[in-house]
Amino acid sequence: MSSQRIAIFASGKGSNAESIINYFENNDSIEVGLIISNNSKAGVLNLAERKGIDSKVIDKDFFYKSEKIVQLLNYYKIDYIILAGFLWLLPSYLISEFENHILNIHPALLPKYGGKGMFGQHVHRAVYDNNEEESGITIHLVNENYDEGKILFQDSCAIEEEDTPDDIGEKVLRLEHFHYPRIIEDFINGHQ
Ligand code: GRF
């Protein structure tokens, strides 16, 4: 079987992208073929350059008013889209084209703390404000609504009394880095 190629979509720092790239660096069956970002200042673009992976910055017209990203992904022979801190809702043409081939990670235990506007520190602040005793991660398939596709995996972490929203964010990010690459691998291998 030829190797399966993934494109990582990211808007920010790219620490998840980095853990995924590192994990698959010497993998014979799964390869990171492309990085897509909507933010020309995203740290993930430097990472792509350092790692020798092609990248592309997209704007709203390209993404929402044309379907050229499908051509781009096909050109790079991309089989799966991996969202890692990508903040734009995916257009429906892209979801149909890659049906059941798009994964996202959310930094909370969905269905709690999901939906529009629930990203990054907003999530951890809301968890903190509600005095939750735990938070965690959710890895799920992507459909047309924010954070609502089928859940593939969750893991939780305890929140201590003295934890700040930043502390919660750090605990959650550690879980993300640990689990996301492995769940991607299991999902893709199980899908063949
Ligand atoms: C992560 O918490 C991810 O779950 C979320 O956005 C954050 C991205 O962090 N959706 P990074 O860019 O991977 O460092």
mmCIF file of C-alpha atoms and ligand atoms in Angstrom:
data_model
loop_
_atom_site.group_PDB
_atom_site.id
_atom_site.type_symbol
_atom_site.label_atom_id
_atom_site.label_comp_id
_atom_site.label_asym_id
_atom_site.label_seq_id
_atom_site.Cartn_x
_atom_site.Cartn_y
_atom_site.Cartn_z
ATOM 1 C CA MET A 1 0.000 0.000 0.000
ATOM 2 C CA SER A 2 1.313 3.447 -0.863
ATOM 3 C CA SER A 3 1.787 5.860 1.989
ATOM 4 C CA GLN A 4 -1.133 8.005 3.076
ATOM 5 C CA ARG A 5 -0.516 11.727 2.874
ATOM 6 C CA ILE A 6 -1.870 14.265 5.310
ATOM 7 C CA ALA A 7 -2.225 18.042 5.117
ATOM 8 C CA ILE A 8 -2.113 19.944 8.409
ATOM 9 C CA PHE A 9 -4.254 23.093 8.640
ATOM 10 C CA ALA A 10 -3.155 25.472 11.415
ATOM 11 C CA SER A 11 -3.657 29.122 12.279
ATOM 12 C CA GLY A 12 -1.243 29.701 15.120
ATOM 13 C CA LYS A 13 1.839 28.609 16.941
ATOM 14 C CA GLY A 14 1.720 25.112 15.580
ATOM 15 C CA SER A 15 2.836 23.088 18.567
ATOM 16 C CA ASN A 16 0.393 20.326 17.632
ATOM 17 C CA ALA A 17 1.568 20.490 14.034
ATOM 18 C CA GLU A 18 5.109 20.055 15.333
ATOM 19 C CA SER A 19 4.259 17.014 17.426
ATOM 20 C CA ILE A 20 2.482 15.462 14.432
ATOM 21 C CA ILE A 21 5.363 16.219 12.039
ATOM 22 C CA ASN A 22 7.909 14.805 14.475
ATOM 23 C CA TYR A 23 5.847 11.695 15.093
ATOM 24 C CA PHE A 24 5.512 10.846 11.394
ATOM 25 C CA GLU A 25 9.019 11.908 10.372
ATOM 26 C CA ASN A 26 10.278 8.368 9.892
ATOM 27 C CA ASN A 27 6.992 6.658 9.266
ATOM 28 C CA ASP A 28 6.697 4.554 6.118
ATOM 29 C CA SER A 29 2.933 4.592 5.870
ATOM 30 C CA ILE A 30 1.910 8.161 6.798
ATOM 31 C CA GLU A 31 3.561 11.328 5.558
ATOM 32 C CA VAL A 32 2.910 15.043 6.157
ATOM 33 C CA GLY A 33 2.674 16.416 2.623
ATOM 34 C CA LEU A 34 1.476 19.993 3.068
ATOM 35 C CA ILE A 35 0.835 22.720 5.648
ATOM 36 C CA ILE A 36 -2.008 25.179 5.109
ATOM 37 C CA SER A 37 -2.490 28.356 7.109
ATOM 38 C CA ASN A 38 -4.875 31.304 6.965
ATOM 39 C CA ASN A 39 -2.363 33.452 8.828
ATOM 40 C CA SER A 40 0.829 34.586 7.120
ATOM 41 C CA LYS A 41 2.431 35.198 10.519
ATOM 42 C CA ALA A 42 1.634 31.765 11.919
ATOM 43 C CA GLY A 43 4.572 30.022 13.589
ATOM 44 C CA VAL A 44 3.587 26.890 11.747
ATOM 45 C CA LEU A 45 4.965 28.380 8.506
ATOM 46 C CA ASN A 46 8.478 28.677 9.943
ATOM 47 C CA LEU A 47 8.150 25.148 11.147
ATOM 48 C CA ALA A 48 7.169 23.974 7.664
ATOM 49 C CA GLU A 49 10.222 25.686 6.235
ATOM 50 C CA ARG A 50 12.524 24.172 8.845
ATOM 51 C CA LYS A 51 11.116 20.729 8.175
ATOM 52 C CA GLY A 52 11.196 21.102 4.371
ATOM 53 C CA ILE A 53 7.438 20.694 4.017
ATOM 54 C CA ASP A 54 5.604 22.782 1.410
ATOM 55 C CA SER A 55 3.143 25.308 2.788
ATOM 56 C CA LYS A 56 0.496 27.648 1.474
ATOM 57 C CA VAL A 57 -1.179 30.705 3.011
ATOM 58 C CA ILE A 58 -4.799 31.014 1.998
ATOM 59 C CA ASP A 59 -7.212 33.929 2.133
ATOM 60 C CA LYS A 60 -10.974 33.963 2.518
ATOM 61 C CA ASP A 61 -11.724 34.347 -1.200
ATOM 62 C CA PHE A 62 -9.531 31.388 -2.076
ATOM 63 C CA PHE A 63 -11.111 29.270 0.651
ATOM 64 C CA TYR A 64 -14.768 30.267 0.508
ATOM 65 C CA LYS A 65 -15.347 31.696 -2.981
ATOM 66 C CA SER A 66 -13.374 29.217 -5.015
ATOM 67 C CA GLU A 67 -12.815 25.510 -4.648
ATOM 68 C CA LYS A 68 -9.164 25.754 -5.630
ATOM 69 C CA ILE A 69 -7.990 24.234 -2.398
ATOM 70 C CA VAL A 70 -9.360 20.910 -3.608
ATOM 71 C CA GLN A 71 -7.104 21.148 -6.671
ATOM 72 C CA LEU A 72 -4.179 22.028 -4.435
ATOM 73 C CA LEU A 73 -4.825 19.100 -2.094
ATOM 74 C CA ASN A 74 -5.211 16.763 -5.053
ATOM 75 C CA TYR A 75 -1.997 18.065 -6.595
ATOM 76 C CA TYR A 76 -0.223 17.139 -3.353
ATOM 77 C CA LYS A 77 -2.063 13.785 -3.324
ATOM 78 C CA ILE A 78 -3.492 14.507 0.111
ATOM 79 C CA ASP A 79 -5.662 11.756 1.599
ATOM 80 C CA TYR A 80 -6.493 13.263 5.006
ATOM 81 C CA ILE A 81 -6.879 16.771 6.428
ATOM 82 C CA ILE A 82 -5.722 17.270 10.000
ATOM 83 C CA LEU A 83 -6.896 20.428 11.736
ATOM 84 C CA ALA A 84 -4.496 21.588 14.445
ATOM 85 C CA GLY A 85 -5.642 24.911 15.832
ATOM 86 C CA PHE A 86 -7.246 25.995 12.540
ATOM 87 C CA LEU A 87 -9.767 28.716 13.285
ATOM 88 C CA TRP A 88 -11.883 28.925 10.124
ATOM 89 C CA LEU A 89 -14.998 26.834 9.632
ATOM 90 C CA LEU A 90 -14.466 24.472 6.707
ATOM 91 C CA PRO A 91 -16.668 25.123 3.653
ATOM 92 C CA SER A 92 -19.125 22.362 2.819
ATOM 93 C CA TYR A 93 -17.569 21.550 -0.580
ATOM 94 C CA LEU A 94 -14.337 20.629 1.219
ATOM 95 C CA ILE A 95 -16.115 18.516 3.806
ATOM 96 C CA SER A 96 -17.956 16.577 1.084
ATOM 97 C CA GLU A 97 -14.771 16.115 -0.916
ATOM 98 C CA PHE A 98 -12.937 14.707 2.145
ATOM 99 C CA GLU A 99 -15.892 13.095 3.884
ATOM 100 C CA ASN A 100 -14.744 11.119 6.953
ATOM 101 C CA HIS A 101 -11.162 12.129 6.126
ATOM 102 C CA ILE A 102 -10.933 15.282 8.284
ATOM 103 C CA LEU A 103 -9.922 15.230 11.949
ATOM 104 C CA ASN A 104 -9.895 18.011 14.524
ATOM 105 C CA ILE A 105 -8.688 18.325 18.088
ATOM 106 C CA HIS A 106 -10.577 20.415 20.590
ATOM 107 C CA PRO A 107 -9.026 21.442 23.906
ATOM 108 C CA ALA A 108 -11.975 20.437 26.111
ATOM 109 C CA LEU A 109 -14.320 17.555 26.765
ATOM 110 C CA LEU A 110 -16.963 18.040 24.068
ATOM 111 C CA PRO A 111 -19.894 18.533 23.930
ATOM 112 C CA LYS A 112 -19.024 20.927 26.747
ATOM 113 C CA TYR A 113 -17.112 24.071 25.838
ATOM 114 C CA GLY A 114 -17.419 23.723 22.075
ATOM 115 C CA GLY A 115 -18.925 25.830 19.313
ATOM 116 C CA LYS A 116 -18.233 29.177 17.734
ATOM 117 C CA GLY A 117 -15.828 31.381 19.668
ATOM 118 C CA MET A 118 -14.707 28.486 21.848
ATOM 119 C CA PHE A 119 -11.034 28.258 21.018
ATOM 120 C CA GLY A 120 -7.711 28.562 22.810
ATOM 121 C CA GLN A 121 -7.783 30.572 26.022
ATOM 122 C CA HIS A 122 -11.542 31.214 25.754
ATOM 123 C CA VAL A 123 -12.104 27.540 26.408
ATOM 124 C CA HIS A 124 -9.778 27.318 29.406
ATOM 125 C CA ARG A 125 -11.153 30.534 30.884
ATOM 126 C CA ALA A 126 -14.735 29.197 30.632
ATOM 127 C CA VAL A 127 -13.727 25.883 32.221
ATOM 128 C CA TYR A 128 -12.009 27.815 35.017
ATOM 129 C CA ASP A 129 -14.946 30.188 35.552
ATOM 130 C CA ASN A 130 -17.287 27.221 35.935
ATOM 131 C CA ASN A 131 -15.059 25.645 38.601
ATOM 132 C CA GLU A 132 -14.815 22.404 36.665
ATOM 133 C CA GLU A 133 -12.903 19.599 38.354
ATOM 134 C CA GLU A 134 -11.583 18.273 35.078
ATOM 135 C CA SER A 135 -10.928 19.237 31.492
ATOM 136 C CA GLY A 136 -9.330 17.376 28.616
ATOM 137 C CA ILE A 137 -9.180 16.834 24.897
ATOM 138 C CA THR A 138 -11.545 15.611 22.208
ATOM 139 C CA ILE A 139 -10.425 14.302 18.831
ATOM 140 C CA HIS A 140 -13.306 14.119 16.381
ATOM 141 C CA LEU A 141 -14.310 13.892 12.757
ATOM 142 C CA VAL A 142 -15.265 17.201 11.194
ATOM 143 C CA ASN A 143 -18.678 18.043 9.829
ATOM 144 C CA GLU A 144 -20.249 21.366 8.900
ATOM 145 C CA ASN A 145 -20.803 22.601 12.446
ATOM 146 C CA TYR A 146 -18.061 23.665 14.824
ATOM 147 C CA ASP A 147 -16.999 20.785 17.090
ATOM 148 C CA GLU A 148 -19.897 18.446 16.317
ATOM 149 C CA GLY A 149 -18.530 15.526 14.276
ATOM 150 C CA LYS A 150 -18.261 11.980 15.595
ATOM 151 C CA ILE A 151 -15.983 11.734 18.627
ATOM 152 C CA LEU A 152 -13.047 9.371 18.120
ATOM 153 C CA PHE A 153 -11.164 9.849 21.375
ATOM 154 C CA GLN A 154 -11.208 11.773 24.643
ATOM 155 C CA ASP A 155 -8.863 11.975 27.592
ATOM 156 C CA SER A 156 -9.174 14.080 30.706
ATOM 157 C CA CYS A 157 -6.961 15.791 33.252
ATOM 158 C CA ALA A 158 -7.790 16.868 36.792
ATOM 159 C CA ILE A 159 -7.964 20.556 37.640
ATOM 160 C CA GLU A 160 -6.535 21.475 41.033
ATOM 161 C CA GLU A 161 -7.899 24.272 43.179
ATOM 162 C CA GLU A 162 -4.840 26.433 42.550
ATOM 163 C CA ASP A 163 -4.785 25.984 38.740
ATOM 164 C CA THR A 164 -5.148 29.161 36.666
ATOM 165 C CA PRO A 165 -6.642 29.143 33.147
ATOM 166 C CA ASP A 166 -3.055 29.061 31.841
ATOM 167 C CA ASP A 167 -2.261 26.017 33.969
ATOM 168 C CA ILE A 168 -5.349 24.269 32.608
ATOM 169 C CA GLY A 169 -4.234 25.169 29.075
ATOM 170 C CA GLU A 170 -0.801 23.660 29.686
ATOM 171 C CA LYS A 171 -2.189 20.411 31.042
ATOM 172 C CA VAL A 172 -4.559 20.127 28.093
ATOM 173 C CA LEU A 173 -1.830 20.913 25.554
ATOM 174 C CA ARG A 174 0.347 18.164 27.007
ATOM 175 C CA LEU A 175 -2.490 15.706 26.412
ATOM 176 C CA GLU A 176 -2.938 17.016 22.862
ATOM 177 C CA HIS A 177 0.724 16.517 21.978
ATOM 178 C CA PHE A 178 0.766 13.068 23.499
ATOM 179 C CA HIS A 179 -2.400 11.670 21.923
ATOM 180 C CA TYR A 180 -3.151 13.438 18.645
ATOM 181 C CA PRO A 181 -0.418 11.844 16.473
ATOM 182 C CA ARG A 182 -1.218 8.354 17.740
ATOM 183 C CA ILE A 183 -4.960 8.746 17.219
ATOM 184 C CA ILE A 184 -4.342 10.069 13.691
ATOM 185 C CA GLU A 185 -2.207 7.014 12.989
ATOM 186 C CA ASP A 186 -4.771 4.575 14.406
ATOM 187 C CA PHE A 187 -7.597 6.245 12.507
ATOM 188 C CA ILE A 188 -5.790 6.238 9.165
ATOM 189 C CA ASN A 189 -4.519 2.684 9.562
ATOM 190 C CA GLY A 190 -7.965 1.492 10.581
ATOM 191 C CA HIS A 191 -9.526 3.225 7.597
ATOM 192 C CA GLN A 192 -7.579 1.390 4.900
HETATM 193 C C1 GRF B 1 -4.719 23.786 20.681
HETATM 194 O O1 GRF B 1 -5.175 23.875 21.999
HETATM 195 C C2 GRF B 1 -5.774 23.115 19.827
HETATM 196 O O2 GRF B 1 -6.539 22.160 20.481
HETATM 197 C C3 GRF B 1 -6.649 24.265 19.521
HETATM 198 O O3 GRF B 1 -5.801 25.370 19.337
HETATM 199 C C4 GRF B 1 -4.585 25.157 20.053
HETATM 200 C C5 GRF B 1 -3.509 25.229 19.018
HETATM 201 O O4 GRF B 1 -2.235 25.197 19.567
HETATM 202 N N1 GRF B 1 -7.759 23.980 18.717
HETATM 203 P P1 GRF B 1 -0.989 24.985 18.601
HETATM 204 O O5 GRF B 1 -1.091 26.007 17.481
HETATM 205 O O6 GRF B 1 -1.059 23.589 18.096
HETATM 206 O O7 GRF B 1 0.216 25.229 19.456
#
